[in-house]
PDB file of C-alpha atoms in Angstrom:
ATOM      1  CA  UNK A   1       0.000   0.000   0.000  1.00  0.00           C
ATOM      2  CA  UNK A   2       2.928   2.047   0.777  1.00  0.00           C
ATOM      3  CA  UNK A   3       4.604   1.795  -2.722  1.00  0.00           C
ATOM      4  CA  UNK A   4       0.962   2.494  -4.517  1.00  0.00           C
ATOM      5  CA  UNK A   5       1.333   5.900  -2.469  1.00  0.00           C
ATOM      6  CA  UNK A   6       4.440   6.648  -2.581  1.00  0.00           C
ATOM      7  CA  UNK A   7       3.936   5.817  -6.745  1.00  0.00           C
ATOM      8  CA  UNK A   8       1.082   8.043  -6.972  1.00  0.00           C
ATOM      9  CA  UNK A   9       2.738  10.791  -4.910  1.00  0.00           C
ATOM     10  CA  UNK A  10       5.777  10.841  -7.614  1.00  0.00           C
ATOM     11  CA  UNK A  11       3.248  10.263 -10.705  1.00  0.00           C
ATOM     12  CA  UNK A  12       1.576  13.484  -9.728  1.00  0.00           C
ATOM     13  CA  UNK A  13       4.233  15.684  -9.150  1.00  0.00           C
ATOM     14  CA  UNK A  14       5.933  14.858 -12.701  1.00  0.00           C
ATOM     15  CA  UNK A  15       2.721  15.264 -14.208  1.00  0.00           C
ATOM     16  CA  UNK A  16       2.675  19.012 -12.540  1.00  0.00           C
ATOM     17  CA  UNK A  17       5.937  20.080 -12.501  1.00  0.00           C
ATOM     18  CA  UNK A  18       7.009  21.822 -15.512  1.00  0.00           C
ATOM     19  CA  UNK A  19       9.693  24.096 -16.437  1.00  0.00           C
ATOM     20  CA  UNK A  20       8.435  27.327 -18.964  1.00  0.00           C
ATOM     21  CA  UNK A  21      10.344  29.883 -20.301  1.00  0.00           C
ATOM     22  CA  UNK A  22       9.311  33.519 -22.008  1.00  0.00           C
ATOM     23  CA  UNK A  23       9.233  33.437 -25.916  1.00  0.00           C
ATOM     24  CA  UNK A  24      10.554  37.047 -26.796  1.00  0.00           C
ATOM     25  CA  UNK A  25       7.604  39.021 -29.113  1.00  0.00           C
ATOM     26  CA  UNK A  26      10.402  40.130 -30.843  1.00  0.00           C
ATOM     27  CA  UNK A  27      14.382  40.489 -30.776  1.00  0.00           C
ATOM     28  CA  UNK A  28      15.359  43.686 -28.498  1.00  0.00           C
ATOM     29  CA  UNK A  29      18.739  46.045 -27.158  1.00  0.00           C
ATOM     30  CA  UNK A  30      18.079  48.056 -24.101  1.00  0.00           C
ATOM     31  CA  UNK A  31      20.573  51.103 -23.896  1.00  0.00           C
ATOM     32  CA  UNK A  32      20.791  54.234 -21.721  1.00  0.00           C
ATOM     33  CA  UNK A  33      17.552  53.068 -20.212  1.00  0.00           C
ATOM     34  CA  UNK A  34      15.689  52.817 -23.528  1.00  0.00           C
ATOM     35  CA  UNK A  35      14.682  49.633 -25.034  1.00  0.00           C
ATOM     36  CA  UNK A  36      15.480  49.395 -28.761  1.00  0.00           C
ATOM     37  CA  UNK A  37      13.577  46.791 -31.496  1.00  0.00           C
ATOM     38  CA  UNK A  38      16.155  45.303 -33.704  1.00  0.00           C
ATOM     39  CA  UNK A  39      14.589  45.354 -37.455  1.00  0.00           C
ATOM     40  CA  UNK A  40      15.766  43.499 -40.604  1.00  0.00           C
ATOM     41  CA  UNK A  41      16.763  46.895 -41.987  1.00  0.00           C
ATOM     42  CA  UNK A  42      20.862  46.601 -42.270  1.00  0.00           C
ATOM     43  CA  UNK A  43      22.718  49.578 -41.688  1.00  0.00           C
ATOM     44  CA  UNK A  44      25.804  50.234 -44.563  1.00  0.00           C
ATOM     45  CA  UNK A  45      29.222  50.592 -43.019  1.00  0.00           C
ATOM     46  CA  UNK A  46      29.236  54.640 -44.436  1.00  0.00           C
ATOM     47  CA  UNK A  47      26.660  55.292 -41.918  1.00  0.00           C
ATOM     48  CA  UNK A  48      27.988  53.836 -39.083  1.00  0.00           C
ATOM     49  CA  UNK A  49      28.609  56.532 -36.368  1.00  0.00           C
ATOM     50  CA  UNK A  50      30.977  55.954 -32.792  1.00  0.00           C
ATOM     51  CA  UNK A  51      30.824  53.159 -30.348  1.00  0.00           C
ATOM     52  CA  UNK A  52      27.609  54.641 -28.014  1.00  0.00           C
ATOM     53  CA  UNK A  53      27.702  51.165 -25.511  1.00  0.00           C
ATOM     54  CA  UNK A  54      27.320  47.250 -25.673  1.00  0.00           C
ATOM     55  CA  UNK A  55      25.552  44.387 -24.355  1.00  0.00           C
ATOM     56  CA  UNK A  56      26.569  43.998 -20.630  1.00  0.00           C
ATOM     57  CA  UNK A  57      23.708  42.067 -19.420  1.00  0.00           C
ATOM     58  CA  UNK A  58      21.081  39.003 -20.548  1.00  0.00           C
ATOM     59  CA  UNK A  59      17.308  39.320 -19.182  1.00  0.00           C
ATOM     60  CA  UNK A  60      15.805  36.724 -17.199  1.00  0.00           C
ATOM     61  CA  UNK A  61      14.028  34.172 -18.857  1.00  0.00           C
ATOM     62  CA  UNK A  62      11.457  33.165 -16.533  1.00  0.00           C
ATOM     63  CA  UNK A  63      10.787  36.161 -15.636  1.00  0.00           C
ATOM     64  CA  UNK A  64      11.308  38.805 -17.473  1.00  0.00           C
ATOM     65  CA  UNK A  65      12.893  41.073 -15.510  1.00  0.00           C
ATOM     66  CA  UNK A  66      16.777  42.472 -16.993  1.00  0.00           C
ATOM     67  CA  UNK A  67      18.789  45.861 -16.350  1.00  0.00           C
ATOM     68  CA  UNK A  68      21.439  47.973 -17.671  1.00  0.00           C
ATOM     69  CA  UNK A  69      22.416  47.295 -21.139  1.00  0.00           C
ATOM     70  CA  UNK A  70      20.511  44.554 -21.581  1.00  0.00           C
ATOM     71  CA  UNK A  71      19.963  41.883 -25.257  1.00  0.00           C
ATOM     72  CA  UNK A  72      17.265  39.362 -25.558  1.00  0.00           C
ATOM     73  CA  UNK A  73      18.977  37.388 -28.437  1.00  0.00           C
ATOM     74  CA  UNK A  74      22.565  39.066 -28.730  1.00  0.00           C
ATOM     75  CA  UNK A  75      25.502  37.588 -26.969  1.00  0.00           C
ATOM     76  CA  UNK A  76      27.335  40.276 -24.065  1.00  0.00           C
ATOM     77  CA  UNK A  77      29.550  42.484 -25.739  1.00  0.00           C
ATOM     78  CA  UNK A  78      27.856  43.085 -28.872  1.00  0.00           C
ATOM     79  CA  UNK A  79      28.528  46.972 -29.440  1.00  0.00           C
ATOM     80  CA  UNK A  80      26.047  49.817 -30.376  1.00  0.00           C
ATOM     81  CA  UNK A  81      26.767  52.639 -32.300  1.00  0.00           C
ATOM     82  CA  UNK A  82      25.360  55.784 -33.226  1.00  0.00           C
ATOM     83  CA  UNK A  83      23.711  56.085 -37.376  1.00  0.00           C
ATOM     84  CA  UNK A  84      24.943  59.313 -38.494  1.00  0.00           C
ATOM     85  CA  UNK A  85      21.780  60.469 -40.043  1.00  0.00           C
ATOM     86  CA  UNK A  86      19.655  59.833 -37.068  1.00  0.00           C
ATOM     87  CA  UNK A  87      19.955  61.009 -33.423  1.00  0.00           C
ATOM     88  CA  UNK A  88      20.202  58.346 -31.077  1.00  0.00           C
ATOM     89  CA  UNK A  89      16.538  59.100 -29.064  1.00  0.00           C
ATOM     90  CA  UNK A  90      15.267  57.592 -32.492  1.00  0.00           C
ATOM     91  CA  UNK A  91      17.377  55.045 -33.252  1.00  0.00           C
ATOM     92  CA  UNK A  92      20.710  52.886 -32.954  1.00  0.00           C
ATOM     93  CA  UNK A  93      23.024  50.217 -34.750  1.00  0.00           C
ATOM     94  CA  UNK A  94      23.602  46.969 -33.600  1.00  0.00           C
ATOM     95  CA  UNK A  95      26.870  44.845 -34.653  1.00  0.00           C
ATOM     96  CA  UNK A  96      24.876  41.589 -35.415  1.00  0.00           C
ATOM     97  CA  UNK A  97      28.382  40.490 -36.853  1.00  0.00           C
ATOM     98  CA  UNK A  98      31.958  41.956 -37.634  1.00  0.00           C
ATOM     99  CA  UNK A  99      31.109  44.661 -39.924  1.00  0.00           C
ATOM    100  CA  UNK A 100      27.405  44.286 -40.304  1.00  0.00           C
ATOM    101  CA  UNK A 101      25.040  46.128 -38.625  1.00  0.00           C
ATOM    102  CA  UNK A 102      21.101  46.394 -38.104  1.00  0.00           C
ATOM    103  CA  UNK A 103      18.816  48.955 -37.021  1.00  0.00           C
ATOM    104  CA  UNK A 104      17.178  48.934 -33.711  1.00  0.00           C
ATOM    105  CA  UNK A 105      14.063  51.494 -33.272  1.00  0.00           C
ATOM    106  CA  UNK A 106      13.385  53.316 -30.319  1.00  0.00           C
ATOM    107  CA  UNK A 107      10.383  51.127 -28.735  1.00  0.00           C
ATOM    108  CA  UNK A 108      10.031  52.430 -24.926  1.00  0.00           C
ATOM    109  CA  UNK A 109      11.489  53.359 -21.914  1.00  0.00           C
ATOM    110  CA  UNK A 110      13.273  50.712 -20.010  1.00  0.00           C
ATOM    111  CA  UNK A 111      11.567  49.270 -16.938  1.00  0.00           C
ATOM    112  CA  UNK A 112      12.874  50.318 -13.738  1.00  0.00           C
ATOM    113  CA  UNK A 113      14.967  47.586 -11.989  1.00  0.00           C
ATOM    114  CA  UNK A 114      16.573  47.935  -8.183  1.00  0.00           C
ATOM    115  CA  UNK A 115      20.291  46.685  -9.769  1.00  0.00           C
ATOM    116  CA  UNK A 116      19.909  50.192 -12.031  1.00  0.00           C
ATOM    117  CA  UNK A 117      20.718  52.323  -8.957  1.00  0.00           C
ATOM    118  CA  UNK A 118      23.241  49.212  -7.350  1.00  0.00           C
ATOM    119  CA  UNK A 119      25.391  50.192 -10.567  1.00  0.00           C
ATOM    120  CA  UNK A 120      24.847  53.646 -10.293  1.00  0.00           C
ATOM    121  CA  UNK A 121      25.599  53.750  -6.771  1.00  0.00           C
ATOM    122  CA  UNK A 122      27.359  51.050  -5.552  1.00  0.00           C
ATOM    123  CA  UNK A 123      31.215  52.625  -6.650  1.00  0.00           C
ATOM    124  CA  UNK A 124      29.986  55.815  -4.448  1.00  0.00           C
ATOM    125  CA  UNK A 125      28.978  53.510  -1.418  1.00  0.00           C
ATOM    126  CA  UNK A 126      32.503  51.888  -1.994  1.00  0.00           C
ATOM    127  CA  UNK A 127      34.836  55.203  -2.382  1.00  0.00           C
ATOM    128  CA  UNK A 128      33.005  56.986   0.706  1.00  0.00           C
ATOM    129  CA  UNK A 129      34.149  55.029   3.006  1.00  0.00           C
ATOM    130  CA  UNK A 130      37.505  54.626   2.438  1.00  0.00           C
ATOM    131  CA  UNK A 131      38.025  58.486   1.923  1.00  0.00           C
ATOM    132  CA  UNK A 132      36.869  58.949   5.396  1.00  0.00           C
ATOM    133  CA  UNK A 133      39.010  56.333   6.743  1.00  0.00           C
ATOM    134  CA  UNK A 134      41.789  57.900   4.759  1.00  0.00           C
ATOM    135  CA  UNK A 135      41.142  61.537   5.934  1.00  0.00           C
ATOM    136  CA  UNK A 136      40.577  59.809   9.693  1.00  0.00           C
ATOM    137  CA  UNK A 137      43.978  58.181   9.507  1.00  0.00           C
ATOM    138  CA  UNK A 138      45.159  61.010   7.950  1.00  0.00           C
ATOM    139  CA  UNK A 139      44.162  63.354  10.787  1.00  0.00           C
ATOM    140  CA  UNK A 140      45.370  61.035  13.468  1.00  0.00           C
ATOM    141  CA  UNK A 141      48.991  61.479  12.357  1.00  0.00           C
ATOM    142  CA  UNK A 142      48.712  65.373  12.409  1.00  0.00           C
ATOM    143  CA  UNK A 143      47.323  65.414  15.279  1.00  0.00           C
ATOM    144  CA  UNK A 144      50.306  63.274  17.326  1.00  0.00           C
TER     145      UNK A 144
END
């Protein structure tokens, strides 16, 4: 009787237990807190502008969630650069490969994420306190 419940106990929770993950609506770059829609539209070499950033993080796949520079499909790394003819608010080009690029469109704001203001804070919350315990130490020796 034992086995038939343990059996039963183990049937159910395979038959339950199932491991999802998002499908992406479509292929996307976030950058300086925008979020960019990569098109089909390749951008020529001519109109390639500066390095503006690259891929530094990969969202979540469960749940979503991703911060900073950000790529659904690209690998970290993967630069961005400006298009000459076009101001960056509108849009951006992504190295898909060495020398080729594609457009990205402006889609949205980014989402706000708590590790946005860890990155933008944390090297403050690091350099404080060792300048006061520098300017402590510091003003221990003059004062002896």
């Amino acid at each position: 009787m034992k086995r038939i419940v343990l059996f039963f106990i183990l049937f159910i929770i395979t038959l339950t237990s199932s491991v999802q993950a998002l499908s992406w609506a479509y292929s996307f770059v976030v950058w300086n807190g925008n979020v960019y829609e990569v098109k089909e539209e390749k951008v020529l070499e001519d109109e390639v502008g500066k390095i503006i950033g690259k891929v530094k993080t990969k969202p979540n796949d469960m749940t979503g969630n991703y911060y900073g520079n950000a790529s659904n499909v690209y690998p970290k790394g993967t630069k961005y650069f400006e298009i000459n003819s076009i101001p960056t608010e509108t849009a951006i080009a992504v190295e898909v490969e060495e020398n080729k690029w594609q457009k990205a469109d402006y889609a949205r704001e980014a989402p706000f994420h708590w590790m946005n203001l860890v990155t933008k804070i944390l090297p403050f919350l690091i350099i404080i306190p060792i300048v006061i315990v520098i300017l402590v130490r510091f003003r221990k020796q003059r004062i002896s």
